[in-house]
XYZ file of C-alpha atoms in Angstrom:
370
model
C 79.778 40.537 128.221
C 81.912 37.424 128.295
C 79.353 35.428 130.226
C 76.475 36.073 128.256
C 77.554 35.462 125.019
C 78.812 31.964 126.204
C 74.998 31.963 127.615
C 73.540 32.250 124.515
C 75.987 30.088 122.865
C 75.458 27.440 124.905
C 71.768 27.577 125.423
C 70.137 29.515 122.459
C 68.092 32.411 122.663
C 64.650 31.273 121.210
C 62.071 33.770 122.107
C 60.364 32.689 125.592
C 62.878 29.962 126.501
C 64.300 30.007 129.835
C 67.896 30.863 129.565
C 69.509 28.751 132.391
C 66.941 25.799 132.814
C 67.303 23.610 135.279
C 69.583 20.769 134.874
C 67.631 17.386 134.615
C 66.774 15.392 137.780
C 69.216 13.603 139.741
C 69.851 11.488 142.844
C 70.894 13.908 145.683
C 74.564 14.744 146.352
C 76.255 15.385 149.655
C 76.163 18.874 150.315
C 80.120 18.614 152.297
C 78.492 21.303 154.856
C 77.761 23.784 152.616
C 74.099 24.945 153.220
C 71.933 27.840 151.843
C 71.796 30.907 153.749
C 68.657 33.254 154.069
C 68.663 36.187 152.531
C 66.113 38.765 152.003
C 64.914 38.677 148.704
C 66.009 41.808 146.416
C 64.547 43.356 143.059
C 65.301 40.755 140.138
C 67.633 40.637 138.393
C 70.249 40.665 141.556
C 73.556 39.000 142.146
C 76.158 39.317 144.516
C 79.544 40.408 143.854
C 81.808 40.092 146.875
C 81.515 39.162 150.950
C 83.653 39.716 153.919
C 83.257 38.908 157.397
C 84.710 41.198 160.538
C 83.815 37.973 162.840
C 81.153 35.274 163.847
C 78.966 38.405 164.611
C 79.381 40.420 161.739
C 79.680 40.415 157.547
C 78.909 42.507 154.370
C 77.540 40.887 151.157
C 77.509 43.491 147.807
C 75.890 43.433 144.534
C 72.857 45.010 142.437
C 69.663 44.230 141.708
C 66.719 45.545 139.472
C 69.149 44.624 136.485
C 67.943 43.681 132.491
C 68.160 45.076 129.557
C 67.309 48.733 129.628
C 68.535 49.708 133.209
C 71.875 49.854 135.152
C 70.326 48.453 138.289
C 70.862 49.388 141.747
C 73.220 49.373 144.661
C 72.495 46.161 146.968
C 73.646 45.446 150.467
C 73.265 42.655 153.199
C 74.730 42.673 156.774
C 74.653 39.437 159.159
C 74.386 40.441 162.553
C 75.291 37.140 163.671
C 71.392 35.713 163.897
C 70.082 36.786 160.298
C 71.203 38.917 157.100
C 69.384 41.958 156.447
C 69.498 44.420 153.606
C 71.094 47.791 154.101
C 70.112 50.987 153.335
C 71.370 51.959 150.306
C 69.437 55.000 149.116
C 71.704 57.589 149.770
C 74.364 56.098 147.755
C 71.838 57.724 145.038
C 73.604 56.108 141.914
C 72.411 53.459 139.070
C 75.035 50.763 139.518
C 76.617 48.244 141.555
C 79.020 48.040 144.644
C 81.374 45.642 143.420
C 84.108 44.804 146.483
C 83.688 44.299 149.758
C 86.587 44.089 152.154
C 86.677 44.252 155.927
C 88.640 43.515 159.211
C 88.355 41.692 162.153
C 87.639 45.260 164.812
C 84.625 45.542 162.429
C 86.116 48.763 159.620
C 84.728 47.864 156.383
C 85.177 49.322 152.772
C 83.175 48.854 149.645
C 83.819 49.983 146.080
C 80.744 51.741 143.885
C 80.524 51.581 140.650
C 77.866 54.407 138.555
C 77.698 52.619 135.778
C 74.560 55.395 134.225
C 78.032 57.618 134.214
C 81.293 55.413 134.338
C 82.077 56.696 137.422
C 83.673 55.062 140.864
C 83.485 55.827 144.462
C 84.542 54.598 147.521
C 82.409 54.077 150.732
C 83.153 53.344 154.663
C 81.261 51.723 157.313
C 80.358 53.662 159.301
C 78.123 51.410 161.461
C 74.607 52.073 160.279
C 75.394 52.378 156.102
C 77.723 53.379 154.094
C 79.496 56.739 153.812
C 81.035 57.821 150.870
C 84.590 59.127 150.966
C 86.567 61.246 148.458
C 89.570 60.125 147.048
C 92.257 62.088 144.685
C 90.658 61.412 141.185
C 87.559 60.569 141.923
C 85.016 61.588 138.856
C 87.260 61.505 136.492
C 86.716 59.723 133.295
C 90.435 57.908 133.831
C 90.149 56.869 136.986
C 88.719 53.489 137.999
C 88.330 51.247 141.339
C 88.605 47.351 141.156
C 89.435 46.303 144.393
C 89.608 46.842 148.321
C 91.379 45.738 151.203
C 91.415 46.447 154.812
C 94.224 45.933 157.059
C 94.032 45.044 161.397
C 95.174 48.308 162.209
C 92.512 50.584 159.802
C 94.343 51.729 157.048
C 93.452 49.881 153.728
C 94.459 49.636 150.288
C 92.718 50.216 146.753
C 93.946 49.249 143.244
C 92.783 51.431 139.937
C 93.282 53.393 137.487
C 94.792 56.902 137.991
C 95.472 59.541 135.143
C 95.587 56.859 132.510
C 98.234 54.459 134.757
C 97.840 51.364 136.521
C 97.931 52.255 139.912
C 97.333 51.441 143.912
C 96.210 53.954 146.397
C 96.757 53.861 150.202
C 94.403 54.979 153.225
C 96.469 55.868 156.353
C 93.240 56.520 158.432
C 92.683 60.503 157.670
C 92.975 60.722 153.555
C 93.596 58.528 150.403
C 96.521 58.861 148.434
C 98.318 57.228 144.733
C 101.514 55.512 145.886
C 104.393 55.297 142.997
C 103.596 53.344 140.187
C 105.618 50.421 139.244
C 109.244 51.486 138.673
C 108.962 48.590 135.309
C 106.200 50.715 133.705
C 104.133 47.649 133.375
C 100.525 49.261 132.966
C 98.277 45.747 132.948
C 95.797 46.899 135.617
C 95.502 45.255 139.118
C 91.914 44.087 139.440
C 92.651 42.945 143.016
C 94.472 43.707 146.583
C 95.168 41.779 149.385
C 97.446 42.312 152.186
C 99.368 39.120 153.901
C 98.828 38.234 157.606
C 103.189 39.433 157.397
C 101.773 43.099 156.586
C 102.784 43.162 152.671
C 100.272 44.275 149.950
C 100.126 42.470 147.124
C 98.316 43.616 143.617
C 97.549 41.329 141.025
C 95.601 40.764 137.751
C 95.745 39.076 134.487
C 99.442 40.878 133.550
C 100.656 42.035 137.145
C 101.564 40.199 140.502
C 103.740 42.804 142.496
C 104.481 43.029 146.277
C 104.694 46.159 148.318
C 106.917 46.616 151.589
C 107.666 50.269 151.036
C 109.342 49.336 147.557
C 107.779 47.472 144.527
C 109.148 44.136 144.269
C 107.542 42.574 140.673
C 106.895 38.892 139.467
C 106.712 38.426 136.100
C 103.609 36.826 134.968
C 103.202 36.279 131.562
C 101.348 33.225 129.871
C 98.891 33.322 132.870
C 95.007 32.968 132.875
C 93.485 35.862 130.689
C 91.284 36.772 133.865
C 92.428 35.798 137.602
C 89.780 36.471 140.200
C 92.044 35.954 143.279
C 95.132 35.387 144.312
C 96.965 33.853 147.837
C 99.914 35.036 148.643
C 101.330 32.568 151.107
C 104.571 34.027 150.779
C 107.002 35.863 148.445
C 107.894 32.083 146.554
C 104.965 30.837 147.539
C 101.524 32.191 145.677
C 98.353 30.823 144.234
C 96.231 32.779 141.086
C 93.032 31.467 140.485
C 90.679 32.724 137.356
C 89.787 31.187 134.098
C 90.315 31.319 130.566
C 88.234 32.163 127.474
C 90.069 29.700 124.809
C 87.617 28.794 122.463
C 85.511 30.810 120.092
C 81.666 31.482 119.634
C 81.177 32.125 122.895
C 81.727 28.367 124.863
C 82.495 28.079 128.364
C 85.137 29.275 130.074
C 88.010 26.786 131.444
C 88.348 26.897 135.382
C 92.455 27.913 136.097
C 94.985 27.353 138.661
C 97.944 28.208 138.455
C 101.179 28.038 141.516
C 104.197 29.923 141.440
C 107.240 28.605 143.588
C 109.712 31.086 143.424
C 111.094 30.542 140.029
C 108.300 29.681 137.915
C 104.688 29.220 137.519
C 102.581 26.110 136.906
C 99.014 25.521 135.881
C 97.445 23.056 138.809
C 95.067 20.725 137.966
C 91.975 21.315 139.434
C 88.873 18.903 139.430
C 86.656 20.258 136.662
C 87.754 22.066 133.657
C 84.842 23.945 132.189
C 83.750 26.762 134.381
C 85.469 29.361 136.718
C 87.332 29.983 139.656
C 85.711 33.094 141.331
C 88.108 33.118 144.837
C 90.229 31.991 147.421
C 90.879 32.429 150.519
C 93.487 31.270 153.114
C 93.653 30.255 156.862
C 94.751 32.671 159.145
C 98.314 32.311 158.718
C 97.714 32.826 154.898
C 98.032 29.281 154.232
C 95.815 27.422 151.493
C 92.360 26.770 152.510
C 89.317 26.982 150.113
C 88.617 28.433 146.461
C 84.970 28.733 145.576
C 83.682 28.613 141.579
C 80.919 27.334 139.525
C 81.159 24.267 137.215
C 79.719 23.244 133.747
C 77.108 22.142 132.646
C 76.928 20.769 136.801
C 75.841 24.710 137.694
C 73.097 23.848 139.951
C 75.488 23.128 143.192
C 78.468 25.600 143.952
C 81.964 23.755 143.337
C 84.460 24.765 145.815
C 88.001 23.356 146.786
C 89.640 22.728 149.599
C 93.236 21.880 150.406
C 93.910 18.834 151.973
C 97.528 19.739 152.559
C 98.998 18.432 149.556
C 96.288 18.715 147.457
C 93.093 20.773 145.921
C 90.173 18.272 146.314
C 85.799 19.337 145.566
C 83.890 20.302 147.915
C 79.910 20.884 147.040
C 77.370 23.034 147.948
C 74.280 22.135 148.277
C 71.699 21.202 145.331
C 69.519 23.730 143.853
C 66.659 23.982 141.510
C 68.369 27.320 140.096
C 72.114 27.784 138.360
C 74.563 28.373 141.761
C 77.203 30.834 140.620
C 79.579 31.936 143.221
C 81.478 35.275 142.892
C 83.017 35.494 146.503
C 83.730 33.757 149.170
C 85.453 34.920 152.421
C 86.764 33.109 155.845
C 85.079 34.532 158.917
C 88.226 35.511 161.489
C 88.653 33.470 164.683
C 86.781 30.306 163.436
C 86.755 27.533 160.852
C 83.492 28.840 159.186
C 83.033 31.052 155.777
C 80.798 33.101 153.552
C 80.153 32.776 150.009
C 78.016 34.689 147.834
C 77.039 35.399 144.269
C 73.732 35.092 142.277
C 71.322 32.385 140.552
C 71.351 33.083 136.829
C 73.616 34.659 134.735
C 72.316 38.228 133.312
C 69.773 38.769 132.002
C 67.208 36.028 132.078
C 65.756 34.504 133.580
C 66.075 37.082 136.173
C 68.320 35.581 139.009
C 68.371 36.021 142.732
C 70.879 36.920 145.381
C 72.525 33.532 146.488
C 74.357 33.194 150.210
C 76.182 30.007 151.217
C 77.621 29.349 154.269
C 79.761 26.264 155.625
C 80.250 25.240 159.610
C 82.995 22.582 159.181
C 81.797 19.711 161.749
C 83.637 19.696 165.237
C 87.277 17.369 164.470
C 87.870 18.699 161.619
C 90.873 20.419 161.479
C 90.873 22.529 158.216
C-alpha cells in the first residue's frame, strides 16, 4: 500500500502513462559482478519475494504472479538445479495469493510460507523434493493467526514467527509437529516479521518493535526509536547486531529513506549508508555470521540493484547490473560453501506497468576474499 502511493506520488497517474518509465539514458556503469540471471518468464504482474540457497546445486525463489487490480494473483516458484532455474509446480497449492518466505539449509530441507490472500489465510509448506507439501500447524485457518517468516536450521528443525490467538508469537518445528513456544515474558506484542537462527544455534525474532533472542529462555533488547519497517536483521552476536529496513518520514506518499541501524551492546546507532532515498530489503552474513552484503533498491537510480558490502570496517555500494526496467530487490541470500549469492525481487512496483520476476546473481572473481 505504502509503495504505491509513493508510486503515484512520485510519478502521477495520468491515464495511459507508464508508471515506472525508464530512467533517461546514461553512460554504462560497472556492474561489480552482479549479472542477470535467467528466469522463466511468469504471468505479469510477478515479483519475487524471498530466495534461499541449500548449495551451489540447489535454491528456491518465491513470489506471485498474474497480479493487478481485480485479482489476488497466484503462487510462483523457481528452483536452480545448479545449470538453470525452472518454475515449480504450484497448482496444488490451489490458493489465490503469494508464498512470501523462503528459507532453507545446506542438506537441501526447505520451508516456504503461503499466504491466501482471496481469504486472509496462512499456511506453511515443505520440500519435499518434487513441490511443495503443505503442513498443518496449531492455528492454522484462523482469522488471528498469521505467518511472516521462516527459518531452517542444519539439523531439520526450523522456526516460524506469527501471530497466534491475538499474541505476537514464534513457533518451533522439532522434525514430527509444529508447536507455539512461550511468548515474551515482557508482554511486548509488536509482531516479529522475521527469524533467523545464528551459526551459535540461537533464534533470534525481530521487527519494527521487537529484537529478542532465544536459547531456551527469552532474552529481550529494547528497540525503540528504530526504523518503522526492518526487513532483516544480522545477528553477529548477542552485542553485536545489524537491522536493516527503511522509513516512511515524509507525507503524500514520497520515497522511503533506506535505514541502518547497529546495536553494540548498550545502544543502537543509525549507520550511514550510501544513498538515502530508497530501501534496504536484506542482509545476509558470511558463514560465521559475520557482515557480508545487504541488497536494496535506490531512488530515483532504480534501474540497477544497490547492494552493500562490508569491507571490514565499512558498508561500501556495490551495483547490479543496468536495466531498461526499475530493479527492485526483495531478497537476497548467500549460497553455503562458496563466496557466491542469490538475489531476487521484481521489475515494477504493483500494478503497472506490469513487472517481471527479476534474479541476480554475483560470482565474486577468484582473490577476492569477501
Amino acid at each position: 500500500m505504502h509503495r504505491r502511493r509513493f508510486v503515484r506520488g512520485a510519478l502521477g497517474t495520468a491515464a495511459g502513462a507508464t508508471l515506472l518509465p525508464a530512467l533517461p539514458a546514461r553512460a554504462a556503469v560497472r556492474a561489480d559482478g552482479w549479472q542477470q540471471a535467467a528466469v522463466p518468464d511468469a504471468a505479469e504482474m510477478a515479483g519475487l519475494r524471498s530466495v534461499a540457497a541449500a548449495g551451489p546445486r540447489l535454491a528456491w525463489a518465491v513470489g506471485t504472479e498474474g497480479l493487478d487490480r481485480t485479482t489476488y494473483g497466484r503462487p510462483l516458484s523457481y528452483r536452480w538445479n545448479g545449470t538453470a532455474w525452472s518454475r515449480t509446480d504450484t497448482t496444488g497449492l490451489a490458493f489465490a495469493g503469494l508464498l512470501t518466505r523462503v528459507a532453507a539449509n545446506a542438506s537441501g530441507e526447505a520451508w516456504a510460507v503461503g499466504l491466501d490472500r482471496e481469504h486472509s489465510l496462512w499456511h506453511l509448506y515443505a520440500w519435499d523434493g518434487d513441490g511443495w507439501e503443505r503442513v498443518p500447524f496449531p492455528g492454522e485457518g484462523a482469522a488471528d493467526t498469521a505467518l511472516h517468516d521462516v527459518a531452517v536450521a542444519p539439523d531439520g528443525s526450523a522456526w516460524a514467527v506469527g501471530t497466534y490467538e491475538n499474541r505476537s508469537r514464534t513457533m518451533h518445528w522439532n522434525g514430527r509437529r509444529w508447536r507455539w513456544i512461550r511468548p515474551l515474558p515482557s508482554g511486548n506484542n509488536n509482531a516479529a516479521v522475521g527469524v533467523r537462527r545464528s551459526c551459535r544455534g540461537d533464534v533470534w525474532i525481530f521487527g519494527s518493535g521487537v529484537c529478542a533472542r532465544w536459547d531456551g529462555t527469552w532474552h529481550e533488547i529494547p528497540l525503540e526509536g528504530q526504523m518503522s519497517n526492518v526487513t532483516g536483521m544480522l545477528p553477529v552476536a548477542p552485542d553485536d547486531i545489524w537491522l536493516c529496513g527503511y522509513n516512511w518520514t515524509l507525507p503524500g506518499g514520497r520515497p522511503p529513506a533506506a535505514r541502518l541501524s547497529h546495536y553494540d551492546g548498550t545502544a543502537w546507532q543509525y549507520v550511514g549508508a550510501p544513498f538515502t532515498g530508497g530501501e534496504l530489503t536484506g542482509i545476509v552474513g558470511d558463514d560465521r555470521d559475520r557482515p557480508d552484503r545487504i541488497a536494496g533498491w535506490e531512488y530515483p537510480d532504480w534501474n540497477r540493484a544497490h547492494y552493500l558490502r562490508w569491507d571490514g570496517g565499512d558498508w561500501v555500494s556495490e551495483r547490479g547490473p543496468e536495466s531498461t526496467t526499475p530493479v527492485l530487490i526483495n531478497g537476497i541470500t548467500r549460497v553455503p560453501g562458496t563466496r557466491e549469492y542469490w538475489s531476487a525481487g521484481s521489475t515494477s512496483f504493483f500494478p503497472y506497468p506490469p513487472g517481471q520476476v527479476r534474479v541476480e546473481r554475483l560470482r565474486p572473481p577468484a582473490g577476492r576474499s569477501r
